[in-house]
């Protein structure tokens, strides 16, 4: 039956018949409206059969032929106004008393996307069967400690927009966080789908870059994601916001630079200074420190590796250049696995 439903949808897409009703309405389709992501929720009229999961079409046309080709299935159209979703995230950040929430939302989008491996099983990432961090074991990975704060905050937003996927909400939350912290605007493309189970469906923790990674290890990890040295340095520069926290990372409560609430290029400037000392008082979590500031061993590699350091020096001089390259790299990270065949029509929220 599932195969027949998929075949029916493919037939519907091919015929390009039907259009979306006004926002908030369901039932007969009467007039064209371009609203981007559309969710078709099939409910079996035969209650003795299992209820089917919602199906999402990333198209500006809801296809009437889907109704004609799915006998026994009632379809309800739910449209998502992504400008409203974005504003809800902005308002949530403004109301929050937690000044670390925005950096944590950025980290959530990063970690949920950075598990992608096109040759892996599972593939991971956040585009297809994404947001598996809602389940164990991924939710409990050491590198993901503390991210439940962002997941819970964004779950409240999704509660007002249940047709949206968790994956899309997490990515948009990351984009909004960057912008609210003073970083670049990133155009949002939607249509990601959620995984529905954990266990073997969760990508392994080893795919994320580790805090003590060597230069070669960083290149291997980011290379798997399709990134070169410039993109690697640009993305790690996001350490300019937020803090380390003992209950999350095992490191003391410290910040990377003097402006942990501002998405500026001070991280690169601090990294190049000479006042750092190696601290291995805790042999399991050694780091470089200067008073209340910290650099992880992986950060330090950006200073010590000649090719990385030249990029660090450039970004320390030119914040606009870093912002532009970060925006491009972060968008690429959060769209890994998307192909033209998956989504022939690209929708962005400018």
CSV table of C-alpha atoms in Angstrom, one decimal:
chain,number,residue,atom,x,y,z
A,1,UNK,CA,0.0,0.0,0.0
A,2,UNK,CA,2.9,2.4,0.8
A,3,UNK,CA,4.4,1.7,-2.6
A,4,UNK,CA,1.0,2.5,-4.2
A,5,UNK,CA,0.8,5.8,-2.3
A,6,UNK,CA,4.2,6.8,-3.4
A,7,UNK,CA,3.4,5.9,-7.0
A,8,UNK,CA,0.2,7.9,-6.8
A,9,UNK,CA,2.2,11.0,-5.5
A,10,UNK,CA,4.7,10.6,-8.3
A,11,UNK,CA,1.8,10.6,-10.8
A,12,UNK,CA,0.3,13.6,-9.1
A,13,UNK,CA,3.6,15.5,-9.3
A,14,UNK,CA,4.0,14.6,-13.0
A,15,UNK,CA,0.6,15.9,-13.9
A,16,UNK,CA,1.0,19.2,-12.1
A,17,UNK,CA,-2.7,19.6,-11.5
A,18,UNK,CA,-4.2,21.5,-8.6
A,19,UNK,CA,-3.3,24.5,-6.4
A,20,UNK,CA,-3.0,25.5,-2.8
A,21,UNK,CA,-6.0,26.9,-0.9
A,22,UNK,CA,-5.7,30.1,1.1
A,23,UNK,CA,-3.6,29.9,4.3
A,24,UNK,CA,-5.6,28.3,7.1
A,25,UNK,CA,-8.2,26.7,4.9
A,26,UNK,CA,-8.7,23.0,4.1
A,27,UNK,CA,-10.9,21.1,1.8
A,28,UNK,CA,-11.5,21.7,-2.0
A,29,UNK,CA,-8.7,23.4,-3.8
A,30,UNK,CA,-10.0,26.5,-5.6
A,31,UNK,CA,-7.3,29.1,-6.3
A,32,UNK,CA,-3.5,29.4,-6.8
A,33,UNK,CA,-1.4,30.6,-3.9
A,34,UNK,CA,2.4,30.4,-3.7
A,35,UNK,CA,3.3,29.5,-0.1
A,36,UNK,CA,6.2,27.1,-0.4
A,37,UNK,CA,6.3,24.0,1.7
A,38,UNK,CA,3.1,22.1,1.7
A,39,UNK,CA,2.2,19.1,3.9
A,40,UNK,CA,-0.4,16.5,2.8
A,41,UNK,CA,-1.7,14.6,5.8
A,42,UNK,CA,-3.3,11.3,4.8
A,43,UNK,CA,-5.8,9.7,7.2
A,44,UNK,CA,-7.1,6.3,6.2
A,45,UNK,CA,-10.9,6.2,6.1
A,46,UNK,CA,-10.6,2.5,6.9
A,47,UNK,CA,-9.8,2.7,10.6
A,48,UNK,CA,-8.7,-0.9,10.8
A,49,UNK,CA,-5.6,-0.1,8.8
A,50,UNK,CA,-2.5,1.6,10.2
A,51,UNK,CA,-2.6,5.4,10.1
A,52,UNK,CA,0.0,6.7,7.6
A,53,UNK,CA,2.6,9.3,8.4
A,54,UNK,CA,2.2,12.8,7.0
A,55,UNK,CA,3.8,13.2,3.6
A,56,UNK,CA,5.6,16.5,2.7
A,57,UNK,CA,5.8,17.9,-0.8
A,58,UNK,CA,8.3,20.8,-1.3
A,59,UNK,CA,6.3,22.5,-4.0
A,60,UNK,CA,4.2,25.6,-4.6
A,61,UNK,CA,1.4,23.5,-6.1
A,62,UNK,CA,-0.8,21.1,-4.1
A,63,UNK,CA,-1.7,18.6,-6.7
A,64,UNK,CA,-5.4,17.7,-7.1
A,65,UNK,CA,-4.5,14.5,-8.9
A,66,UNK,CA,-3.1,13.3,-5.6
A,67,UNK,CA,-6.7,13.2,-4.3
A,68,UNK,CA,-7.8,11.3,-7.4
A,69,UNK,CA,-5.0,8.8,-7.2
A,70,UNK,CA,-5.3,8.0,-3.5
A,71,UNK,CA,-8.7,6.3,-3.0
A,72,UNK,CA,-9.5,5.7,0.7
A,73,UNK,CA,-7.3,8.5,1.9
A,74,UNK,CA,-8.5,11.9,3.1
A,75,UNK,CA,-6.0,14.7,2.4
A,76,UNK,CA,-5.8,17.8,4.4
A,77,UNK,CA,-3.6,20.7,3.2
A,78,UNK,CA,-1.5,22.5,5.8
A,79,UNK,CA,0.5,25.4,4.5
A,80,UNK,CA,3.5,26.9,6.4
A,81,UNK,CA,4.1,30.7,6.4
A,82,UNK,CA,7.8,30.7,7.1
A,83,UNK,CA,8.0,34.4,7.6
A,84,UNK,CA,5.7,33.9,10.6
A,85,UNK,CA,7.9,31.0,11.8
A,86,UNK,CA,11.0,33.1,11.6
A,87,UNK,CA,9.3,35.9,13.6
A,88,UNK,CA,8.2,33.4,16.3
A,89,UNK,CA,11.8,32.4,16.7
A,90,UNK,CA,12.9,36.0,16.9
A,91,UNK,CA,10.3,36.7,19.6
A,92,UNK,CA,11.2,33.6,21.5
A,93,UNK,CA,14.8,34.8,21.6
A,94,UNK,CA,13.8,38.3,22.7
A,95,UNK,CA,11.7,36.9,25.5
A,96,UNK,CA,14.3,34.4,26.8
A,97,UNK,CA,16.3,35.2,29.9
A,98,UNK,CA,18.9,32.7,28.8
A,99,UNK,CA,21.6,34.7,27.0
A,100,UNK,CA,23.3,31.5,25.8
A,101,UNK,CA,20.2,30.3,23.9
A,102,UNK,CA,21.1,31.8,20.6
A,103,UNK,CA,24.6,30.3,20.6
A,104,UNK,CA,23.1,27.0,21.6
A,105,UNK,CA,20.6,27.1,18.7
A,106,UNK,CA,23.5,27.7,16.3
A,107,UNK,CA,25.3,24.7,17.8
A,108,UNK,CA,22.2,22.6,17.5
A,109,UNK,CA,21.9,23.3,13.8
A,110,UNK,CA,25.7,22.7,13.3
A,111,UNK,CA,25.7,19.3,15.2
A,112,UNK,CA,22.5,18.1,13.6
A,113,UNK,CA,23.9,18.8,10.1
A,114,UNK,CA,27.6,17.9,10.6
A,115,UNK,CA,26.9,14.2,10.9
A,116,UNK,CA,26.3,13.9,7.2
A,117,UNK,CA,28.2,11.2,5.3
A,118,UNK,CA,27.0,10.5,1.7
A,119,UNK,CA,28.6,7.1,1.8
A,120,UNK,CA,27.4,6.2,5.3
A,121,UNK,CA,24.6,4.1,6.7
A,122,UNK,CA,22.7,6.0,7.9
A,123,UNK,CA,23.6,9.0,5.8
A,124,UNK,CA,22.9,11.4,8.7
A,125,UNK,CA,22.8,15.2,8.3
A,126,UNK,CA,19.6,17.1,8.6
A,127,UNK,CA,18.0,17.2,5.1
A,128,UNK,CA,16.6,13.6,4.8
A,129,UNK,CA,15.3,11.8,7.9
A,130,UNK,CA,16.9,14.6,9.9
A,131,UNK,CA,16.6,15.9,13.5
A,132,UNK,CA,17.3,12.4,14.9
A,133,UNK,CA,18.9,14.1,17.9
A,134,UNK,CA,15.4,13.9,19.3
A,135,UNK,CA,16.1,10.3,20.1
A,136,UNK,CA,18.7,8.2,21.9
A,137,UNK,CA,21.6,7.5,21.5
A,138,UNK,CA,22.2,10.8,19.6
A,139,UNK,CA,20.5,13.0,22.2
A,140,UNK,CA,23.0,11.7,24.8
A,141,UNK,CA,26.2,12.0,22.8
A,142,UNK,CA,28.9,13.8,24.8
A,143,UNK,CA,29.3,16.4,22.0
A,144,UNK,CA,25.5,17.1,22.2
A,145,UNK,CA,25.2,17.8,25.9
A,146,UNK,CA,23.3,20.9,26.6
A,147,UNK,CA,21.6,21.0,23.2
A,148,UNK,CA,18.3,19.9,24.8
A,149,UNK,CA,17.9,23.5,25.8
A,150,UNK,CA,17.7,24.6,22.2
A,151,UNK,CA,15.6,21.6,21.2
A,152,UNK,CA,13.0,22.3,23.8
A,153,UNK,CA,12.8,26.0,23.0
A,154,UNK,CA,12.4,25.3,19.3
A,155,UNK,CA,9.8,22.5,20.0
A,156,UNK,CA,7.6,25.2,21.5
A,157,UNK,CA,7.8,27.1,18.2
A,158,UNK,CA,7.1,24.0,16.2
A,159,UNK,CA,4.0,23.5,18.5
A,160,UNK,CA,2.5,26.5,16.8
A,161,UNK,CA,3.5,25.2,13.3
A,162,UNK,CA,3.0,21.5,13.4
A,163,UNK,CA,3.2,21.1,9.7
A,164,UNK,CA,6.9,22.1,9.8
A,165,UNK,CA,9.5,19.5,10.3
A,166,UNK,CA,11.8,19.7,13.3
A,167,UNK,CA,14.7,19.6,10.9
A,168,UNK,CA,13.6,22.8,9.2
A,169,UNK,CA,12.8,24.5,12.5
A,170,UNK,CA,16.3,23.7,13.8
A,171,UNK,CA,18.1,25.0,10.7
A,172,UNK,CA,16.0,28.2,10.6
A,173,UNK,CA,16.6,28.6,14.4
A,174,UNK,CA,20.4,28.4,13.7
A,175,UNK,CA,20.1,31.0,10.9
A,176,UNK,CA,18.1,33.4,13.1
A,177,UNK,CA,20.5,33.0,15.9
A,178,UNK,CA,23.5,34.0,13.8
A,179,UNK,CA,21.7,37.1,12.5
A,180,UNK,CA,20.4,38.1,16.0
A,181,UNK,CA,24.0,37.8,17.3
A,182,UNK,CA,25.1,40.3,14.7
A,183,UNK,CA,26.2,37.9,12.0
A,184,UNK,CA,25.1,37.6,8.4
A,185,UNK,CA,21.7,36.9,7.0
A,186,UNK,CA,21.4,33.4,5.5
A,187,UNK,CA,18.6,32.7,3.0
A,188,UNK,CA,16.5,29.8,4.2
A,189,UNK,CA,15.5,26.8,2.1
A,190,UNK,CA,12.9,24.5,3.5
A,191,UNK,CA,11.6,21.1,2.8
A,192,UNK,CA,13.7,18.9,5.1
A,193,UNK,CA,12.1,15.7,6.5
A,194,UNK,CA,12.3,14.2,10.0
A,195,UNK,CA,13.6,10.8,11.0
A,196,UNK,CA,11.1,9.0,13.2
A,197,UNK,CA,13.3,6.7,15.2
A,198,UNK,CA,16.6,6.5,17.0
A,199,UNK,CA,18.9,3.6,17.6
A,200,UNK,CA,20.6,2.4,14.4
A,201,UNK,CA,18.9,5.3,12.6
A,202,UNK,CA,21.1,7.8,14.4
A,203,UNK,CA,24.5,8.7,12.9
A,204,UNK,CA,27.6,7.9,14.9
A,205,UNK,CA,29.0,10.6,17.2
A,206,UNK,CA,32.5,10.1,15.6
A,207,UNK,CA,31.4,12.1,12.6
A,208,UNK,CA,31.5,15.4,14.5
A,209,UNK,CA,34.8,17.3,14.8
A,210,UNK,CA,36.4,16.6,18.2
A,211,UNK,CA,37.7,19.3,20.6
A,212,UNK,CA,41.2,17.8,20.5
A,213,UNK,CA,41.4,17.1,16.8
A,214,UNK,CA,44.7,17.5,15.0
A,215,UNK,CA,44.9,19.5,11.8
A,216,UNK,CA,44.9,16.3,9.8
A,217,UNK,CA,41.8,15.0,11.6
A,218,UNK,CA,40.0,18.3,11.1
A,219,UNK,CA,40.8,18.1,7.4
A,220,UNK,CA,39.5,14.6,7.3
A,221,UNK,CA,36.2,15.4,9.1
A,222,UNK,CA,35.5,18.6,7.1
A,223,UNK,CA,36.7,17.0,3.9
A,224,UNK,CA,34.0,14.3,4.3
A,225,UNK,CA,31.5,17.1,4.3
A,226,UNK,CA,33.0,18.6,1.2
A,227,UNK,CA,34.8,21.5,2.8
A,228,UNK,CA,38.2,22.9,2.2
A,229,UNK,CA,40.5,24.8,4.5
A,230,UNK,CA,38.7,28.2,4.1
A,231,UNK,CA,35.3,26.8,4.9
A,232,UNK,CA,36.7,24.8,7.9
A,233,UNK,CA,38.3,27.9,9.4
A,234,UNK,CA,35.2,30.0,8.7
A,235,UNK,CA,32.9,27.5,10.4
A,236,UNK,CA,35.1,27.0,13.5
A,237,UNK,CA,35.0,30.8,13.8
A,238,UNK,CA,31.5,30.4,15.3
A,239,UNK,CA,33.3,29.8,18.6
A,240,UNK,CA,33.3,33.6,18.8
A,241,UNK,CA,29.9,33.3,20.5
A,242,UNK,CA,29.0,31.3,23.6
A,243,UNK,CA,30.9,29.7,26.4
A,244,UNK,CA,32.3,26.3,27.5
A,245,UNK,CA,30.5,24.9,30.5
A,246,UNK,CA,31.6,22.0,32.8
A,247,UNK,CA,28.2,20.3,32.8
A,248,UNK,CA,28.2,20.2,29.0
A,249,UNK,CA,31.7,20.0,27.7
A,250,UNK,CA,33.7,19.2,30.8
A,251,UNK,CA,35.7,22.5,30.4
A,252,UNK,CA,35.4,25.4,32.9
A,253,UNK,CA,32.9,28.1,32.3
A,254,UNK,CA,34.9,30.3,29.9
A,255,UNK,CA,34.5,32.2,26.7
A,256,UNK,CA,36.7,32.3,23.5
A,257,UNK,CA,36.9,36.1,23.3
A,258,UNK,CA,35.7,39.3,24.9
A,259,UNK,CA,32.4,39.4,23.1
A,260,UNK,CA,30.6,36.1,23.6
A,261,UNK,CA,27.2,37.6,22.7
A,262,UNK,CA,28.4,39.1,19.4
A,263,UNK,CA,29.1,37.3,16.1
A,264,UNK,CA,32.2,39.2,15.4
A,265,UNK,CA,35.7,38.3,14.3
A,266,UNK,CA,37.3,38.7,17.7
A,267,UNK,CA,37.8,35.0,18.0
A,268,UNK,CA,40.4,35.1,15.2
A,269,UNK,CA,42.1,38.2,16.8
A,270,UNK,CA,42.3,36.5,20.2
A,271,UNK,CA,43.7,33.3,18.7
A,272,UNK,CA,46.7,35.1,17.3
A,273,UNK,CA,47.6,36.8,20.5
A,274,UNK,CA,50.7,35.7,22.6
A,275,UNK,CA,49.2,35.5,26.1
A,276,UNK,CA,48.0,31.9,26.0
A,277,UNK,CA,49.3,29.2,28.3
A,278,UNK,CA,48.7,25.5,28.2
A,279,UNK,CA,46.6,24.2,31.1
A,280,UNK,CA,46.5,20.5,31.7
A,281,UNK,CA,45.4,20.6,35.3
A,282,UNK,CA,42.6,18.3,34.2
A,283,UNK,CA,44.4,15.8,32.1
A,284,UNK,CA,41.2,14.7,30.4
A,285,UNK,CA,40.4,18.2,29.3
A,286,UNK,CA,43.6,20.2,28.5
A,287,UNK,CA,43.2,23.5,26.8
A,288,UNK,CA,44.9,26.9,26.3
A,289,UNK,CA,43.8,29.7,28.6
A,290,UNK,CA,44.3,33.3,29.3
A,291,UNK,CA,42.4,34.5,32.4
A,292,UNK,CA,38.7,33.9,31.6
A,293,UNK,CA,39.4,33.0,27.9
A,294,UNK,CA,39.8,29.6,26.4
A,295,UNK,CA,41.0,28.0,23.2
A,296,UNK,CA,40.4,24.3,22.6
A,297,UNK,CA,43.2,22.1,21.2
A,298,UNK,CA,41.3,22.0,17.8
A,299,UNK,CA,41.1,25.8,17.9
A,300,UNK,CA,44.9,25.9,18.5
A,301,UNK,CA,45.5,24.0,15.3
A,302,UNK,CA,44.1,27.0,13.3
A,303,UNK,CA,47.0,29.0,14.8
A,304,UNK,CA,49.8,26.4,14.4
A,305,UNK,CA,49.0,25.1,11.0
A,306,UNK,CA,50.5,27.5,8.4
A,307,UNK,CA,47.7,27.2,5.9
A,308,UNK,CA,45.0,27.6,8.5
A,309,UNK,CA,46.8,30.5,10.1
A,310,UNK,CA,46.9,32.5,6.9
A,311,UNK,CA,43.2,32.3,6.7
A,312,UNK,CA,42.8,33.2,10.4
A,313,UNK,CA,44.9,36.3,9.8
A,314,UNK,CA,42.8,37.3,6.9
A,315,UNK,CA,39.5,36.9,8.8
A,316,UNK,CA,41.0,38.8,11.8
A,317,UNK,CA,41.6,41.7,9.5
A,318,UNK,CA,38.3,41.5,7.5
A,319,UNK,CA,35.1,40.7,9.4
A,320,UNK,CA,33.0,41.2,6.3
A,321,UNK,CA,35.0,38.6,4.4
A,322,UNK,CA,34.5,36.1,7.3
A,323,UNK,CA,30.8,36.8,7.6
A,324,UNK,CA,30.3,36.2,3.8
A,325,UNK,CA,32.3,32.9,3.9
A,326,UNK,CA,30.7,31.7,7.0
A,327,UNK,CA,27.2,32.3,5.6
A,328,UNK,CA,28.1,30.4,2.4
A,329,UNK,CA,29.7,27.5,4.3
A,330,UNK,CA,26.9,27.2,7.0
A,331,UNK,CA,24.2,27.2,4.4
A,332,UNK,CA,26.1,24.5,2.5
A,333,UNK,CA,26.5,22.5,5.8
A,334,UNK,CA,22.7,22.6,6.5
A,335,UNK,CA,21.8,21.6,3.0
A,336,UNK,CA,24.2,18.6,2.6
A,337,UNK,CA,22.4,15.8,0.8
A,338,UNK,CA,20.0,18.0,-1.1
A,339,UNK,CA,20.0,17.4,-4.8
A,340,UNK,CA,18.1,19.0,-7.7
A,341,UNK,CA,16.2,15.7,-8.1
A,342,UNK,CA,15.1,15.8,-4.5
A,343,UNK,CA,13.7,19.3,-4.8
A,344,UNK,CA,13.5,20.6,-8.4
A,345,UNK,CA,12.0,23.9,-7.1
A,346,UNK,CA,14.0,25.7,-4.5
A,347,UNK,CA,12.2,27.9,-2.0
A,348,UNK,CA,14.1,30.4,0.1
A,349,UNK,CA,13.0,32.9,2.7
A,350,UNK,CA,15.0,36.0,2.0
